[in-house]
XYZ file of C-alpha atoms in Angstrom:
757
model
C -42.472 35.574 -21.076
C -39.284 37.623 -21.027
C -38.012 39.152 -17.823
C -36.877 42.351 -19.607
C -38.703 45.758 -19.568
C -40.210 46.750 -22.918
C -38.009 49.854 -23.187
C -34.884 47.784 -22.738
C -35.874 45.348 -25.455
C -36.740 48.092 -27.927
C -33.428 49.815 -27.303
C -31.635 46.569 -27.796
C -33.329 46.063 -31.129
C -32.357 49.536 -32.280
C -28.756 49.305 -31.167
C -27.964 45.682 -31.871
C -30.419 43.791 -33.989
C -30.845 46.081 -36.999
C -27.143 46.821 -37.598
C -26.408 43.149 -37.237
C -29.111 42.273 -39.762
C -27.669 44.776 -42.199
C -24.314 43.159 -41.952
C -25.905 39.769 -42.522
C -27.535 40.850 -45.798
C -24.309 42.305 -47.107
C -24.662 46.100 -46.866
C -21.205 47.593 -47.053
C -21.802 50.540 -44.719
C -24.373 52.661 -42.926
C -24.673 56.419 -43.538
C -24.533 58.622 -40.462
C -26.892 61.178 -42.062
C -29.572 61.483 -44.677
C -28.303 61.178 -48.301
C -28.100 64.537 -50.178
C -30.205 65.282 -53.260
C -28.526 66.349 -56.503
C -28.605 70.060 -57.309
C -29.408 71.169 -53.756
C -26.761 73.232 -52.077
C -26.010 73.036 -48.411
C -27.050 76.076 -46.435
C -24.786 77.098 -43.605
C -27.734 78.957 -42.034
C -29.924 75.888 -42.169
C -30.666 74.265 -38.827
C -28.534 71.126 -38.402
C -30.390 67.909 -39.126
C -30.151 65.254 -36.386
C -28.100 62.231 -37.368
C -30.145 59.171 -38.122
C -29.531 55.589 -39.188
C -30.715 54.965 -42.737
C -31.560 51.563 -44.089
C -30.718 52.766 -47.579
C -32.912 53.224 -50.624
C -34.929 50.225 -51.606
C -34.429 48.331 -48.382
C -37.006 50.035 -46.166
C -38.981 53.223 -46.077
C -38.920 54.108 -42.376
C -36.114 55.991 -40.744
C -35.107 54.857 -37.268
C -34.099 57.658 -34.941
C -31.866 56.981 -31.965
C -33.776 56.889 -28.676
C -32.774 59.729 -26.352
C -34.394 59.353 -22.897
C -35.649 62.582 -21.371
C -34.245 61.507 -18.038
C -30.742 59.966 -17.751
C -30.836 56.219 -16.980
C -29.765 54.904 -13.590
C -26.867 52.399 -13.360
C -29.407 49.607 -12.823
C -31.367 50.633 -15.908
C -28.171 50.732 -17.947
C -27.393 47.170 -16.820
C -30.842 46.089 -17.953
C -30.248 47.698 -21.335
C -26.874 45.975 -21.702
C -28.348 42.667 -20.605
C -31.145 42.961 -23.137
C -28.674 43.894 -25.873
C -26.523 40.861 -25.176
C -29.599 38.651 -24.905
C -30.799 39.726 -28.352
C -27.266 39.275 -29.695
C -27.400 35.701 -28.403
C -30.762 35.166 -30.125
C -29.335 36.470 -33.387
C -26.209 34.322 -33.200
C -28.265 31.275 -32.323
C -30.457 31.899 -35.377
C -27.266 31.784 -37.466
C -26.262 28.473 -35.812
C -23.345 30.185 -34.083
C -24.050 28.360 -30.817
C -20.690 29.081 -29.174
C -21.032 32.795 -29.945
C -24.648 32.728 -28.716
C -23.575 31.015 -25.504
C -20.957 33.693 -24.817
C -23.518 36.448 -25.532
C -26.045 34.925 -23.139
C -23.342 34.684 -20.471
C -22.741 38.420 -20.899
C -26.475 39.029 -20.570
C -26.463 36.988 -17.368
C -23.582 39.031 -15.930
C -25.643 42.241 -16.327
C -28.873 40.637 -15.121
C -28.015 37.694 -12.804
C -31.610 37.302 -11.606
C -33.283 36.601 -14.944
C -34.519 33.010 -14.973
C -35.166 33.302 -18.727
C -31.448 33.795 -19.381
C -30.571 30.793 -17.192
C -33.013 28.600 -19.084
C -31.331 29.460 -22.377
C -27.865 28.957 -20.858
C -28.851 25.543 -19.486
C -30.053 24.437 -22.917
C -26.954 25.659 -24.754
C -24.479 24.462 -22.112
C -25.970 20.965 -22.317
C -25.819 21.014 -26.113
C -22.174 22.131 -26.022
C -21.224 19.377 -23.506
C -20.490 21.941 -20.803
C -22.060 19.684 -18.194
C -20.806 21.321 -15.022
C -21.780 24.780 -16.240
C -25.261 23.523 -17.172
C -25.658 22.147 -13.656
C -24.535 25.436 -12.092
C -27.014 27.414 -14.175
C -29.786 24.942 -13.368
C -29.059 25.213 -9.645
C -29.233 29.007 -9.884
C -32.479 28.835 -11.832
C -33.979 26.542 -9.191
C -32.969 29.050 -6.509
C -34.730 31.806 -8.441
C -37.867 29.751 -9.060
C -38.317 26.950 -6.472
C -41.685 26.112 -8.031
C -40.158 24.958 -11.317
C -40.456 21.210 -10.725
C -39.703 20.332 -14.373
C -36.298 21.983 -14.180
C -35.576 20.342 -10.815
C -36.518 16.972 -12.253
C -34.233 17.436 -15.271
C -31.406 18.467 -12.984
C -32.011 15.418 -10.794
C -31.913 13.059 -13.776
C -28.746 14.739 -15.037
C -27.098 14.178 -11.636
C -28.212 10.542 -11.691
C -26.677 10.103 -15.140
C -23.372 11.265 -13.697
C -23.593 8.825 -10.802
C -24.236 11.612 -8.271
C -27.173 9.768 -6.712
C -27.474 11.650 -3.423
C -27.674 14.978 -5.249
C -30.120 13.491 -7.743
C -32.404 12.374 -4.905
C -32.252 15.847 -3.378
C -33.424 17.565 -6.577
C -36.093 14.969 -7.377
C -37.465 15.318 -3.851
C -37.622 19.085 -4.329
C -39.457 18.526 -7.607
C -42.001 16.173 -6.034
C -42.508 18.576 -3.111
C -43.099 21.607 -5.323
C -46.357 23.396 -4.414
C -47.220 23.642 -8.121
C -46.997 19.944 -8.966
C -50.192 17.925 -9.196
C -49.654 14.816 -7.064
C -52.114 12.925 -9.230
C -50.287 13.747 -12.455
C -48.184 11.405 -14.550
C -45.142 13.626 -14.040
C -45.371 13.184 -10.278
C -45.663 9.398 -10.654
C -42.653 9.261 -12.981
C -40.622 11.293 -10.466
C -41.567 8.759 -7.761
C -40.487 5.966 -10.121
C -37.119 7.655 -10.625
C -36.736 8.210 -6.871
C -37.499 4.543 -6.153
C -34.731 3.476 -8.531
C -32.260 5.849 -6.896
C -33.164 4.825 -3.361
C -32.607 1.179 -4.317
C -29.180 2.056 -5.688
C -28.398 3.786 -2.399
C -29.619 0.802 -0.382
C -32.504 2.781 1.172
C -35.146 0.079 0.823
C -37.821 1.674 3.008
C -37.668 4.950 1.084
C -37.770 3.036 -2.208
C -40.863 1.105 -1.112
C -42.659 4.354 -0.213
C -42.067 5.645 -3.743
C -43.074 2.322 -5.291
C -46.405 2.548 -3.462
C -47.215 5.723 -5.406
C -46.291 4.051 -8.697
C -48.265 0.907 -7.796
C -51.378 2.925 -6.932
C -51.098 4.842 -10.203
C -50.884 1.606 -12.212
C -53.669 -0.222 -10.384
C -56.047 2.745 -9.858
C -55.639 4.758 -13.076
C -58.992 6.542 -12.607
C -57.566 8.388 -9.611
C -54.680 9.842 -11.631
C -54.535 12.278 -14.546
C -51.944 10.373 -16.536
C -50.495 11.891 -19.680
C -50.243 9.393 -22.531
C -46.429 9.435 -22.666
C -46.035 8.963 -18.910
C -48.432 6.022 -18.811
C -46.899 4.346 -21.856
C -43.447 4.593 -20.243
C -44.637 2.527 -17.293
C -46.979 0.155 -19.103
C -44.287 -0.841 -21.585
C -42.457 -2.669 -18.813
C -45.247 -3.300 -16.323
C -44.694 -7.079 -16.064
C -41.170 -6.774 -14.710
C -42.106 -3.562 -12.929
C -44.835 -5.273 -10.891
C -42.383 -8.028 -9.997
C -39.793 -5.514 -8.890
C -42.353 -3.544 -6.876
C -43.520 -6.770 -5.236
C -39.944 -7.630 -4.289
C -39.543 -4.190 -2.699
C -42.759 -4.628 -0.718
C -41.642 -8.101 0.350
C -38.259 -6.899 1.594
C -39.850 -4.096 3.628
C -42.584 -6.215 5.237
C -45.502 -4.910 3.123
C -46.733 -8.453 2.624
C -50.303 -7.727 1.565
C -49.130 -5.253 -1.033
C -46.427 -7.705 -2.129
C -49.067 -10.357 -2.885
C -51.102 -7.818 -4.878
C -48.048 -6.764 -6.875
C -47.022 -10.356 -7.605
C -50.567 -11.169 -8.729
C -50.418 -8.213 -11.110
C -47.054 -9.465 -12.388
C -48.608 -12.862 -13.088
C -51.506 -11.243 -14.984
C -49.027 -9.256 -17.106
C -46.902 -12.330 -17.803
C -49.681 -14.615 -19.011
C -49.002 -18.335 -19.019
C -46.396 -18.180 -16.218
C -48.273 -18.994 -12.990
C -45.116 -20.674 -11.691
C -43.452 -17.289 -11.314
C -46.367 -16.052 -9.225
C -46.143 -19.140 -7.024
C -42.426 -18.532 -6.554
C -43.111 -15.013 -5.328
C -45.953 -16.165 -3.107
C -43.571 -18.687 -1.590
C -41.308 -15.764 -0.692
C -44.244 -14.006 0.988
C -45.161 -17.155 2.957
C -41.550 -17.598 3.998
C -41.306 -13.992 5.141
C -44.437 -14.469 7.255
C -42.946 -17.739 8.669
C -45.529 -19.963 6.976
C -42.806 -22.371 5.890
C -44.920 -25.333 4.742
C -47.110 -23.063 2.604
C -43.884 -21.600 1.176
C -42.671 -25.092 0.298
C -45.984 -26.044 -1.321
C -46.099 -22.816 -3.342
C -42.488 -23.214 -4.492
C -43.285 -26.686 -5.825
C -45.493 -25.104 -8.489
C -42.435 -23.243 -9.834
C -40.514 -26.539 -10.047
C -43.461 -28.375 -11.641
C -43.510 -25.774 -14.430
C -39.796 -26.581 -15.018
C -38.928 -22.915 -15.081
C -35.324 -21.737 -14.864
C -35.683 -17.941 -14.735
C -34.696 -17.761 -11.059
C -31.578 -19.832 -11.668
C -29.631 -21.189 -8.723
C -31.579 -18.916 -6.385
C -34.635 -21.195 -6.620
C -32.721 -24.183 -5.188
C -30.958 -22.142 -2.541
C -34.442 -20.980 -1.493
C -35.525 -24.610 -1.177
C -32.565 -25.299 1.124
C -33.510 -22.248 3.185
C -37.123 -23.369 3.611
C -36.131 -26.920 4.584
C -33.659 -25.573 7.106
C -36.400 -23.444 8.664
C -38.550 -26.613 8.893
C -35.621 -28.583 10.419
C -35.801 -30.927 7.423
C -32.450 -30.230 5.727
C -31.909 -33.988 5.304
C -34.669 -33.926 2.667
C -32.732 -31.509 0.393
C -30.809 -34.071 -1.679
C -33.800 -36.454 -2.161
C -35.995 -33.536 -3.279
C -33.297 -32.276 -5.665
C -32.920 -35.816 -7.058
C -36.645 -35.979 -7.848
C -36.562 -32.565 -9.471
C -33.514 -33.526 -11.557
C -35.193 -36.757 -12.751
C -38.100 -34.717 -14.139
C -35.972 -31.856 -15.485
C -32.926 -33.695 -16.847
C -31.624 -30.858 -19.024
C -31.615 -28.261 -16.267
C -27.853 -27.794 -15.810
C -28.208 -25.287 -12.983
C -30.283 -27.786 -10.991
C -27.858 -30.626 -11.736
C -24.819 -28.579 -10.706
C -26.502 -27.559 -7.462
C -27.316 -31.202 -6.725
C -23.698 -32.161 -7.490
C -22.510 -29.549 -4.994
C -24.727 -31.041 -2.300
C -23.285 -34.498 -3.009
C -19.782 -33.066 -2.744
C -20.631 -31.386 0.560
C -21.698 -34.809 1.868
C -18.447 -36.388 0.644
C -20.215 -38.326 -2.142
C -17.577 -37.421 -4.751
C -18.360 -40.199 -7.251
C -22.040 -39.204 -7.449
C -21.111 -35.522 -7.779
C -18.551 -36.248 -10.518
C -21.031 -38.318 -12.512
C -23.626 -35.528 -12.481
C -21.050 -32.931 -13.572
C -19.673 -35.075 -16.394
C -23.128 -36.094 -17.659
C -24.351 -32.482 -17.642
C -21.232 -31.013 -19.269
C -20.917 -33.735 -21.899
C -18.564 -32.673 -24.656
C -19.254 -28.984 -24.143
C -16.918 -26.461 -22.557
C -19.555 -25.186 -20.125
C -17.502 -23.065 -17.748
C -19.946 -23.332 -14.836
C -19.802 -27.116 -14.860
C -16.039 -27.245 -15.342
C -15.604 -24.780 -12.472
C -17.692 -27.118 -10.309
C -15.461 -30.055 -11.282
C -12.367 -28.035 -10.366
C -13.792 -27.406 -6.894
C -14.761 -31.079 -6.555
C -11.307 -32.378 -7.527
C -9.649 -29.842 -5.292
C -11.767 -31.012 -2.335
C -10.868 -34.681 -2.729
C -7.320 -33.893 -3.950
C -7.700 -35.761 -7.225
C -4.717 -33.998 -8.829
C -4.645 -35.855 -12.147
C -8.291 -35.181 -12.995
C -7.909 -31.614 -11.767
C -5.047 -31.091 -14.233
C -7.094 -32.600 -17.092
C -10.023 -30.310 -16.253
C -7.756 -27.264 -16.060
C -6.608 -28.062 -19.600
C -10.237 -28.164 -20.788
C -10.970 -24.824 -19.148
C -7.943 -23.128 -20.732
C -8.984 -24.387 -24.149
C -12.528 -23.136 -23.553
C -11.467 -19.492 -23.884
C -13.032 -17.387 -21.149
C -13.318 -20.232 -18.621
C -10.295 -19.017 -16.657
C -12.211 -15.927 -15.564
C -14.880 -18.171 -14.074
C -12.420 -20.084 -11.873
C -10.230 -17.126 -10.901
C -11.249 -17.287 -7.238
C -10.676 -21.072 -7.156
C -7.188 -20.627 -8.621
C -6.352 -17.992 -6.018
C -7.437 -20.324 -3.212
C -5.360 -23.132 -4.702
C -2.234 -20.979 -4.943
C -2.538 -19.985 -1.261
C -2.880 -23.594 -0.054
C 0.790 -24.585 0.274
C 0.114 -28.218 1.108
C -2.255 -28.601 -1.832
C 0.212 -26.889 -4.196
C 3.032 -29.230 -3.147
C 0.836 -32.232 -3.945
C -0.352 -30.746 -7.249
C 3.187 -29.878 -8.395
C 4.514 -33.309 -7.432
C 1.759 -35.071 -9.390
C 2.218 -32.720 -12.373
C 5.969 -33.405 -12.463
C 5.296 -37.141 -12.599
C 2.825 -36.685 -15.433
C 5.288 -34.447 -17.280
C 8.002 -37.095 -17.150
C 5.725 -39.869 -18.500
C 6.186 -41.110 -22.048
C 4.084 -39.743 -23.607
C 3.667 -36.882 -21.117
C 0.463 -36.665 -19.120
C 0.479 -32.867 -19.529
C -0.198 -30.748 -22.598
C 0.450 -27.145 -23.615
C -2.622 -25.878 -21.792
C -2.184 -27.701 -18.499
C 1.521 -26.811 -18.519
C 0.597 -23.156 -18.979
C -1.913 -23.042 -16.111
C 0.399 -25.002 -13.811
C 3.187 -22.516 -14.545
C 0.900 -19.598 -13.670
C -0.285 -21.277 -10.476
C 3.280 -22.066 -9.427
C 4.443 -18.512 -10.079
C 1.603 -17.029 -8.001
C 2.301 -19.565 -5.232
C 5.947 -18.385 -5.235
C 7.105 -21.795 -6.461
C 9.491 -20.194 -8.945
C 11.501 -23.294 -9.816
C 8.332 -25.217 -10.685
C 7.030 -22.220 -12.646
C 10.191 -22.209 -14.806
C 9.891 -25.951 -15.312
C 6.262 -25.836 -16.473
C 6.762 -22.760 -18.686
C 9.647 -24.501 -20.434
C 7.565 -27.652 -20.842
C 4.591 -25.704 -22.234
C 6.808 -23.819 -24.697
C 8.497 -27.033 -25.873
C 5.061 -28.661 -26.262
C 3.797 -25.685 -28.263
C 6.828 -25.878 -30.587
C 6.071 -29.558 -31.342
C 2.300 -29.196 -31.615
C 0.545 -30.406 -34.758
C -1.499 -27.206 -35.129
C 0.375 -24.188 -36.589
C -1.864 -21.892 -34.549
C -0.540 -23.415 -31.330
C 3.042 -23.306 -32.607
C 2.543 -19.604 -33.346
C -0.118 -17.893 -31.226
C 0.306 -20.031 -28.122
C 4.092 -19.984 -28.382
C 3.987 -16.169 -28.382
C 1.527 -16.043 -25.464
C 3.723 -18.369 -23.404
C 6.826 -16.404 -24.332
C 5.326 -13.135 -23.076
C 4.217 -14.632 -19.762
C 7.498 -16.426 -19.180
C 9.393 -13.260 -20.133
C 7.540 -11.372 -17.414
C 8.608 -13.929 -14.804
C 12.251 -13.784 -15.944
C 12.210 -9.968 -15.824
C 10.811 -9.985 -12.288
C 13.672 -12.276 -11.269
C 16.256 -10.171 -13.201
C 17.258 -13.229 -15.232
C 18.076 -11.236 -18.325
C 20.663 -13.671 -19.662
C 18.148 -16.518 -19.847
C 15.515 -14.119 -21.202
C 17.899 -12.972 -23.944
C 18.528 -16.533 -25.116
C 14.812 -17.258 -25.088
C 14.022 -14.175 -27.178
C 16.906 -14.859 -29.582
C 15.339 -18.236 -30.424
C 11.917 -16.642 -30.817
C 13.270 -14.073 -33.292
C 14.361 -16.965 -35.543
C 10.983 -18.744 -35.372
C 9.270 -18.249 -38.789
C 5.817 -18.714 -37.209
C 6.481 -15.646 -35.065
C 7.370 -13.440 -38.051
C 4.313 -11.163 -37.464
C 5.704 -10.362 -33.993
C 9.326 -9.919 -35.150
C 9.557 -6.169 -34.403
C 8.156 -6.663 -30.909
C 10.520 -9.579 -30.269
C 13.551 -7.581 -31.426
C 12.492 -4.681 -29.194
C 12.247 -7.031 -26.202
C 15.542 -8.676 -27.139
C 17.362 -5.326 -27.300
C 15.964 -4.423 -23.873
C 16.999 -7.745 -22.321
C 20.489 -7.616 -23.849
C 21.110 -4.103 -22.521
C 19.860 -4.990 -19.043
C 22.194 -7.978 -19.150
C 25.119 -5.634 -19.872
C 25.425 -6.548 -23.573
C 25.189 -3.060 -25.043
C 26.707 -3.816 -28.447
C 24.344 -6.757 -29.050
C 21.418 -4.659 -27.794
C 22.221 -1.913 -30.304
C 22.442 -4.509 -33.057
C 18.972 -5.913 -32.238
C 17.551 -2.389 -32.055
C 19.139 -1.476 -35.402
C 17.612 -4.564 -37.027
C 14.168 -3.578 -35.734
C 14.594 0.035 -36.916
C 15.577 -1.208 -40.350
C 12.236 -3.041 -40.595
C 10.269 -0.101 -39.125
C 12.328 3.083 -39.721
C 9.632 5.494 -38.509
C 8.590 3.756 -35.305
C 9.016 6.164 -32.323
C 9.349 3.412 -29.695
C 12.383 1.968 -31.466
C 14.082 5.362 -31.758
C 13.324 5.978 -28.101
C 14.902 2.635 -27.225
C 17.975 3.534 -29.277
C 18.511 6.623 -27.087
C 17.660 4.676 -23.919
C 20.312 2.016 -24.587
C 23.042 4.694 -24.634
C 21.503 6.320 -21.548
C 21.280 3.040 -19.630
C 24.857 2.120 -20.528
C 25.944 5.609 -19.332
C 27.347 6.551 -22.730
C 26.292 10.150 -22.055
C 27.614 11.808 -25.216
C 25.864 9.402 -27.600
C 22.772 9.455 -25.388
C 22.508 13.251 -25.716
C 22.831 13.106 -29.499
C 20.128 10.428 -29.820
C 17.791 12.148 -27.371
C 18.079 15.489 -29.141
C 17.433 13.750 -32.475
C 14.335 12.106 -31.014
C 12.966 15.424 -29.736
C 13.365 16.989 -33.196
C 11.888 13.996 -34.987
C 8.867 13.313 -32.763
C 7.672 16.527 -31.083
C 4.096 15.244 -31.062
C 4.853 12.070 -29.084
C 4.030 13.656 -25.727
C 4.608 10.661 -23.467
C 7.917 9.744 -25.076
C 9.027 13.398 -25.250
C 8.407 13.646 -21.512
C 10.514 10.534 -20.830
C 13.306 11.664 -23.141
C 13.446 15.107 -21.512
C 13.632 13.462 -18.084
C 16.545 11.316 -19.263
C 18.188 14.319 -20.914
C 18.023 16.355 -17.707
C 19.563 13.523 -15.693
C 22.247 13.001 -18.337
C 23.372 16.630 -18.009
C 23.428 16.252 -14.225
C 25.496 13.059 -14.478
C 27.946 14.928 -16.695
C 28.212 17.622 -14.042
C 26.326 20.254 -16.046
C 23.594 20.852 -13.437
C 22.604 24.173 -15.023
C 21.496 22.437 -18.224
C 19.751 19.733 -16.220
C 17.823 22.367 -14.295
C 16.921 24.249 -17.474
C 15.347 21.152 -19.042
C 13.274 20.434 -15.927
C 12.201 24.064 -15.564
C 10.943 24.079 -19.147
C 9.058 20.831 -18.496
C 7.504 22.269 -15.332
C 6.323 25.378 -17.170
C 4.379 23.113 -19.546
C 3.029 20.854 -16.778
C 3.084 22.713 -13.413
C 1.344 20.001 -11.358
C 3.338 17.008 -12.615
C 4.503 15.141 -9.468
C 7.676 13.648 -10.931
C 8.911 16.912 -12.447
C 8.208 18.773 -9.220
C 10.104 16.150 -7.253
C 13.118 16.002 -9.564
C 13.469 19.754 -9.861
C 12.897 20.272 -6.133
C 15.587 17.720 -5.356
C 18.060 19.380 -7.711
C 17.365 22.761 -6.087
C 18.080 21.156 -2.710
C 21.322 19.658 -4.005
C 22.341 23.149 -5.062
C 21.158 24.644 -1.767
C 18.988 27.195 -3.578
C 15.270 28.015 -3.911
C 14.675 25.851 -0.836
C 11.235 27.248 0.017
C 10.152 26.722 -3.577
C 11.742 23.271 -3.565
C 9.765 22.279 -0.467
C 6.470 23.350 -2.071
C 7.320 21.415 -5.222
C 8.179 18.191 -3.418
C 5.005 18.500 -1.341
C 3.044 18.549 -4.619
C 4.727 15.258 -5.511
C 4.076 13.741 -2.066
C 0.416 14.704 -2.201
C 0.013 12.469 -5.251
C 1.952 9.545 -3.708
C 2.466 9.885 0.077
C 4.461 6.638 0.307
C 6.723 7.112 -2.706
C 10.257 6.349 -1.521
C 11.952 8.825 -3.878
C 9.554 11.642 -2.947
C 10.065 10.994 0.790
C 13.828 11.083 0.334
C 13.584 14.362 -1.606
C 11.460 15.955 1.125
C 13.884 14.768 3.786
C 16.804 16.205 1.839
C 15.092 19.566 1.252
C 14.325 19.854 4.995
C 17.908 18.830 5.819
C 19.196 21.633 3.632
C 16.821 24.002 5.468
C 18.437 22.761 8.720
C 15.144 21.259 9.912
C 16.882 18.064 10.979
C 14.163 16.534 13.182
C 11.552 16.924 10.422
C 14.031 15.653 7.850
C 14.696 12.570 9.984
C 11.003 11.619 9.912
C 10.798 11.622 6.092
C 14.157 9.920 5.566
C 13.348 7.148 8.034
C 10.029 6.529 6.257
C 11.901 6.285 2.930
C 14.465 3.918 4.472
C 11.747 1.540 5.772
C 10.118 1.119 2.352
C 11.167 -1.629 -0.131
C 14.329 -0.393 -1.865
C 15.095 1.937 1.063
C 18.614 0.520 1.414
C 19.671 2.591 -1.593
C 23.110 4.133 -0.977
C 21.848 7.705 -1.485
C 18.970 7.327 1.001
C 21.294 5.718 3.558
C 23.791 8.559 3.086
C 21.087 11.222 3.539
C 19.746 9.595 6.708
C 23.264 9.177 8.105
C 23.977 12.880 7.458
C 20.789 13.727 9.338
C 21.725 11.529 12.303
C 25.167 13.135 12.346
C 23.617 16.621 12.634
C 21.413 15.342 15.479
C 24.517 14.017 17.292
C 23.518 10.396 16.735
C 27.104 9.532 15.858
C 26.895 5.764 16.230
C 23.749 5.456 14.076
C 25.295 7.763 11.451
C 28.484 5.698 11.260
C 26.556 2.421 10.833
C 24.460 3.828 8.011
C 27.496 5.306 6.226
C 29.081 1.835 6.273
C 25.913 0.316 4.777
C 25.757 3.089 2.189
C 29.390 2.471 1.204
C 28.772 -1.267 0.785
C 25.676 -0.599 -1.333
C 27.536 1.945 -3.494
C 30.450 -0.431 -4.085
C 28.095 -3.284 -5.083
C 26.125 -1.101 -7.507
C 26.081 -2.107 -11.186
C 27.421 1.384 -11.917
C 29.524 2.415 -8.880
C 29.515 6.192 -8.293
C 33.164 6.985 -7.529
C 32.324 10.461 -6.259
C 29.775 9.091 -3.762
C 32.169 6.336 -2.676
C 34.919 8.910 -1.975
C 32.507 11.076 0.014
C 31.355 8.133 2.123
C 34.897 7.022 2.869
C 35.791 10.557 3.992
C 32.773 10.688 6.288
C 33.732 7.384 7.868
C 37.299 8.601 8.426
C 36.351 11.951 9.984
């Protein structure tokens, strides 16, 4: 039922609905007075006829007169009228499928009548449909405040919160729903809410609370006559009751409700006909929990006798746990052996048995079980077990062979990631592995292949054995080039090239990287990757100081792909990196005209353009570019930092500069460049003690021996009368500036003057 007074709704219909309907059926205009009849003259003495709204001949017979209240409306009444008018406008727009327009109209109605739950209900529905999630939640929260008895709305809001991962809030609303004085605690809706709460409590790790909710669900399922279940609610639960009973039983077990746990597990067994072994497994858990260890062992045996595998490794770990509680751990391997004899194709069981052999130092027995179970497959679980076994007994050769099998298996590397990390951190083990691998590599024919060479290179790189990493990458690439399969000569060669390139870049070995990429560009099997290879080659050549050759490689790539933004960006970057400012500006401006829609690249080009102007001494232009960028992206940390720093360099807008750099620091508190900028801004504001704190933090970070940072900190020390410290840092700054790839003559002159003062 609507929350509007009848008068308000009628007025709204007169003022809004009818004119709008007329427009919708195409009437050109509405007359403000009755139409005149032919042949009848107007009489000036005739009493004036009140103006009315006519529907026009043939459309309707009744004339609607405007409503004139005998008593002027109060401000509150006027708000109700306006609210009703906007509400009816929303209804009309919604009928025309103008949902955005309807939503805006309903919002207007809500502004005039913020206590109408009917309006909030409509807004919730439309906001959800228009993907305005946060607004829907806000309206729902308001509606719940207005009507705390509306458990359906509270439940929907709770489920919506849960869908967003806001579990605590979801629990709060679902609890309110279940506590509503209007909800029937024997209804299906109440039971479903308890089901939802149990799930949420489990997610939050609140096992006791979850078990309390599961009790309600369990009672509803086992005593249906006591509940007034709706068909849909019951079918929701019954559709999954087998697994649901099992889950409920597990919850009861974990919270010490052992009697209920047995009942739930029995129900699970009834629902999953033909699987008594599962019931026995769960009963074993109950016996174990109640410290009846022998009964637990006897009950668990029924699960094994049925040769079930649904509980996976957990079933054998449970056996070990029971035997430990009975002080009979020495029986574990014999029992596992008997089980494995009866269930020969159970890989999980076999692998667990192999692990126990390995733990006892019986490596040959463990290896045999692994190899027999794996066979010719690429089962990653078994191969991972072999890796661990060979690592334990330091059988390097077999470890290398197994690593090769895992690499060829596809996703096997993910399975042994933790094992590889442990290996790489064991320095003694890595020395032995590398030594053995080098021997195998030098054999004729080599005892390594593409795949083992690749994984050994990765392991060596992670273990900081760079020389060995280079050696194995080179071997793997040479092996790939000679391989019989074209796929290996192509796909694997490219994969190895990318990984080895990364290592060379990290070590700044751009000369070697350039030669490597130059060969790859000529490889016909890598023709599909030619553009990418030329791009990488141009980058490596430029970083190696070979600008002309870099431009040539870039030009060749652009000839193949003339409309590829990344290549045009690189063309401008090469001039920028080589400090050819004039050509850099031309290329950057061309890029900005050609690719205005490439937002990320446009941002980078503008950043380079600003710095280019600054390097040329035209700080005004540099500032202008950054200011335009900031206007488009006011919270961008890098732009705020760069512009703030330039303001500080100019000694202007210092308060604004400080705010801007603080925006940058908020995003990355330990960013060396941002810390230096803040220190420099504070220095310019003559806050030397505060400046010292930021500059010292920047100096202590990796890369903090940059000549500019050292110079800034030395200037700060000088102002604080720390003359000796200032002099030492100026010397370091001068050395760093002189050793720079692009020595800044202006900075060098300034530093020399400071040292001579």
